[in-house]
């Protein structure tokens, strides 16, 4: 499975959206250099309030650009970085990857997929009704989360728009993504 990076985004301040950049630097075990969510332990405010010593399994947020067209069909306008992701991709089904998948990006960066982003109410503050577009239920009543995946940095490197993304699936039985 492969695709490519269409945009990279980061923000050194707590803000829902993240501005696009020419490149971002991934730091092993930490996340995106200069991003407010980088660190060994949790940085998302709700998680810090629960237990600030939890490991940060949400160092890098990836989102598939195809979602923007999907929600656009219902009148929502979303662009790379708008939903707080660090890396926007095209051509790779991020939501179908199992936990533990390695994503090799560009020349040297390697991310390990830890789980699904658990979208929050801030999405509706960005655009009213958008949360229902990215979290819903399937025919069997199971919750479906579409707001991207989370990962940790296993090998650092610079990531730019146009870089390839190659997925290396884990060996053994695959565990489906759960929210992190």
CSV table of C-alpha atoms in Angstrom, one decimal:
chain,number,residue,atom,x,y,z
A,1,UNK,CA,0.0,0.0,0.0
A,2,UNK,CA,1.3,3.4,-0.9
A,3,UNK,CA,0.4,7.0,-1.4
A,4,UNK,CA,1.9,10.4,-1.1
A,5,UNK,CA,1.9,13.5,1.1
A,6,UNK,CA,-0.2,16.4,-0.1
A,7,UNK,CA,0.5,18.8,2.8
A,8,UNK,CA,2.3,19.1,6.1
A,9,UNK,CA,1.2,21.3,9.0
A,10,UNK,CA,2.3,22.2,12.5
A,11,UNK,CA,1.6,24.8,15.2
A,12,UNK,CA,3.6,25.7,18.2
A,13,UNK,CA,0.4,27.0,20.0
A,14,UNK,CA,-2.8,25.3,21.0
A,15,UNK,CA,-5.1,25.9,18.1
A,16,UNK,CA,-7.6,23.7,16.4
A,17,UNK,CA,-6.2,24.3,12.9
A,18,UNK,CA,-2.6,24.1,11.9
A,19,UNK,CA,-1.0,26.2,9.2
A,20,UNK,CA,0.6,24.4,6.2
A,21,UNK,CA,4.4,24.4,6.0
A,22,UNK,CA,6.9,23.8,3.3
A,23,UNK,CA,8.2,20.9,5.4
A,24,UNK,CA,8.1,19.5,8.9
A,25,UNK,CA,10.8,17.7,10.8
A,26,UNK,CA,9.9,14.5,12.7
A,27,UNK,CA,11.9,13.8,15.9
A,28,UNK,CA,12.3,10.2,17.0
A,29,UNK,CA,10.1,9.5,20.0
A,30,UNK,CA,8.7,13.0,20.2
A,31,UNK,CA,6.7,14.1,17.2
A,32,UNK,CA,6.8,17.1,15.0
A,33,UNK,CA,9.5,19.6,15.9
A,34,UNK,CA,8.0,22.8,17.3
A,35,UNK,CA,4.4,21.4,17.4
A,36,UNK,CA,2.5,21.8,20.6
A,37,UNK,CA,1.6,18.1,20.6
A,38,UNK,CA,5.2,16.9,20.5
A,39,UNK,CA,6.6,15.1,23.5
A,40,UNK,CA,7.1,11.7,25.2
A,41,UNK,CA,4.0,12.1,27.4
A,42,UNK,CA,0.5,13.3,26.4
A,43,UNK,CA,0.1,16.9,25.3
A,44,UNK,CA,-3.6,16.9,24.3
A,45,UNK,CA,-5.3,19.0,27.0
A,46,UNK,CA,-8.0,16.5,27.8
A,47,UNK,CA,-5.5,13.7,28.2
A,48,UNK,CA,-3.1,15.8,30.3
A,49,UNK,CA,-6.1,16.5,32.7
A,50,UNK,CA,-6.7,12.8,33.1
A,51,UNK,CA,-3.1,11.7,33.6
A,52,UNK,CA,-0.1,13.8,32.4
A,53,UNK,CA,2.3,10.8,32.7
A,54,UNK,CA,0.5,8.8,30.0
A,55,UNK,CA,2.7,8.0,27.0
A,56,UNK,CA,2.1,10.2,24.0
A,57,UNK,CA,0.5,7.8,21.4
A,58,UNK,CA,-0.7,10.9,19.4
A,59,UNK,CA,2.6,12.5,18.4
A,60,UNK,CA,1.7,12.8,14.7
A,61,UNK,CA,-1.8,13.0,13.2
A,62,UNK,CA,-2.3,11.9,9.6
A,63,UNK,CA,-5.5,12.4,7.6
A,64,UNK,CA,-6.5,11.3,4.1
A,65,UNK,CA,-7.3,14.1,1.7
A,66,UNK,CA,-10.1,12.1,0.2
A,67,UNK,CA,-12.1,12.9,3.3
A,68,UNK,CA,-12.3,16.6,2.3
A,69,UNK,CA,-14.1,15.7,-0.9
A,70,UNK,CA,-16.4,13.3,0.9
A,71,UNK,CA,-17.5,16.0,3.4
A,72,UNK,CA,-17.6,18.6,0.6
A,73,UNK,CA,-20.4,16.6,-1.0
A,74,UNK,CA,-22.5,17.7,2.1
A,75,UNK,CA,-21.4,21.3,1.8
A,76,UNK,CA,-18.4,21.4,4.2
A,77,UNK,CA,-15.2,23.1,3.1
A,78,UNK,CA,-12.1,21.5,4.7
A,79,UNK,CA,-8.5,22.0,3.6
A,80,UNK,CA,-5.2,20.4,4.8
A,81,UNK,CA,-4.4,21.4,8.3
A,82,UNK,CA,-8.0,22.6,9.1
A,83,UNK,CA,-8.7,19.6,11.3
A,84,UNK,CA,-5.4,19.8,13.1
A,85,UNK,CA,-3.5,17.1,11.2
A,86,UNK,CA,0.2,17.2,10.7
A,87,UNK,CA,0.4,15.1,7.5
A,88,UNK,CA,-2.3,15.1,4.8
A,89,UNK,CA,-2.1,12.1,2.4
A,90,UNK,CA,-3.7,10.9,-0.8
A,91,UNK,CA,-3.9,7.4,-2.3
A,92,UNK,CA,-3.4,5.4,0.9
A,93,UNK,CA,-6.4,4.0,2.9
A,94,UNK,CA,-5.1,5.2,6.4
A,95,UNK,CA,-8.3,4.0,8.2
A,96,UNK,CA,-7.8,0.4,6.9
A,97,UNK,CA,-4.3,0.0,8.3
A,98,UNK,CA,-3.9,-2.2,11.3
A,99,UNK,CA,-2.3,-1.1,14.6
A,100,UNK,CA,1.5,-1.3,14.4
A,101,UNK,CA,1.8,-0.5,10.7
A,102,UNK,CA,5.0,1.3,9.8
A,103,UNK,CA,4.6,4.2,7.5
A,104,UNK,CA,7.9,5.1,5.6
A,105,UNK,CA,7.7,8.7,4.5
A,106,UNK,CA,10.2,10.4,2.2
A,107,UNK,CA,13.8,9.7,2.5
A,108,UNK,CA,14.1,8.6,6.2
A,109,UNK,CA,11.0,9.1,8.4
A,110,UNK,CA,9.2,6.2,9.9
A,111,UNK,CA,5.9,6.4,11.8
A,112,UNK,CA,4.2,3.6,13.8
A,113,UNK,CA,0.4,3.7,13.6
A,114,UNK,CA,-1.1,3.7,17.1
A,115,UNK,CA,-4.8,4.1,16.5
A,116,UNK,CA,-7.7,6.3,15.3
A,117,UNK,CA,-8.1,9.9,16.2
A,118,UNK,CA,-11.0,10.4,18.5
A,119,UNK,CA,-12.7,13.5,17.1
A,120,UNK,CA,-13.9,16.1,19.7
A,121,UNK,CA,-16.5,18.8,19.8
A,122,UNK,CA,-14.0,21.3,18.5
A,123,UNK,CA,-14.8,20.0,15.1
A,124,UNK,CA,-18.3,21.4,15.4
A,125,UNK,CA,-16.9,24.7,16.6
A,126,UNK,CA,-14.8,24.8,13.4
A,127,UNK,CA,-17.9,24.0,11.2
A,128,UNK,CA,-21.3,23.3,12.7
A,129,UNK,CA,-22.4,19.7,11.9
A,130,UNK,CA,-19.0,18.5,10.7
A,131,UNK,CA,-18.5,16.2,13.7
A,132,UNK,CA,-21.4,14.0,12.5
A,133,UNK,CA,-19.6,13.8,9.1
A,134,UNK,CA,-16.4,12.4,10.7
A,135,UNK,CA,-18.0,10.2,13.4
A,136,UNK,CA,-21.0,8.0,12.6
A,137,UNK,CA,-22.3,4.5,12.8
A,138,UNK,CA,-22.2,1.7,10.2
A,139,UNK,CA,-25.1,-0.6,9.3
A,140,UNK,CA,-24.4,-2.8,12.4
A,141,UNK,CA,-24.4,0.2,14.7
A,142,UNK,CA,-20.7,0.3,15.3
A,143,UNK,CA,-19.0,3.7,15.7
A,144,UNK,CA,-17.0,4.7,12.6
A,145,UNK,CA,-14.3,7.3,13.1
A,146,UNK,CA,-13.0,9.0,9.9
A,147,UNK,CA,-10.9,11.9,11.3
A,148,UNK,CA,-7.5,10.3,10.6
A,149,UNK,CA,-5.0,8.2,12.4
A,150,UNK,CA,-2.4,8.8,15.1
A,151,UNK,CA,1.2,7.7,15.2
A,152,UNK,CA,4.5,7.9,17.0
A,153,UNK,CA,7.9,8.7,15.4
A,154,UNK,CA,10.2,5.6,15.2
A,155,UNK,CA,12.7,7.3,12.9
A,156,UNK,CA,13.0,11.0,12.4
A,157,UNK,CA,13.4,12.9,9.2
A,158,UNK,CA,12.0,15.8,7.1
A,159,UNK,CA,8.6,15.4,5.4
A,160,UNK,CA,7.4,17.5,2.5
A,161,UNK,CA,4.4,17.6,0.2
A,162,UNK,CA,5.1,15.1,-2.7
A,163,UNK,CA,6.9,12.6,-0.5
A,164,UNK,CA,5.9,9.0,-0.9
A,165,UNK,CA,4.2,7.1,1.9
A,166,UNK,CA,4.8,3.3,2.0
A,167,UNK,CA,2.9,1.1,4.4
A,168,UNK,CA,4.6,-1.9,5.9
A,169,UNK,CA,2.0,-4.1,7.6
A,170,UNK,CA,3.0,-5.8,10.9
A,171,UNK,CA,3.5,-9.6,11.0
A,172,UNK,CA,1.1,-11.9,12.7
A,173,UNK,CA,-2.6,-11.3,13.3
A,174,UNK,CA,-3.6,-7.7,12.5
A,175,UNK,CA,-5.3,-5.7,15.2
A,176,UNK,CA,-7.8,-3.2,13.8
A,177,UNK,CA,-7.4,0.4,14.8
A,178,UNK,CA,-9.1,1.6,17.9
A,179,UNK,CA,-9.3,5.2,19.2
A,180,UNK,CA,-6.3,6.6,21.1
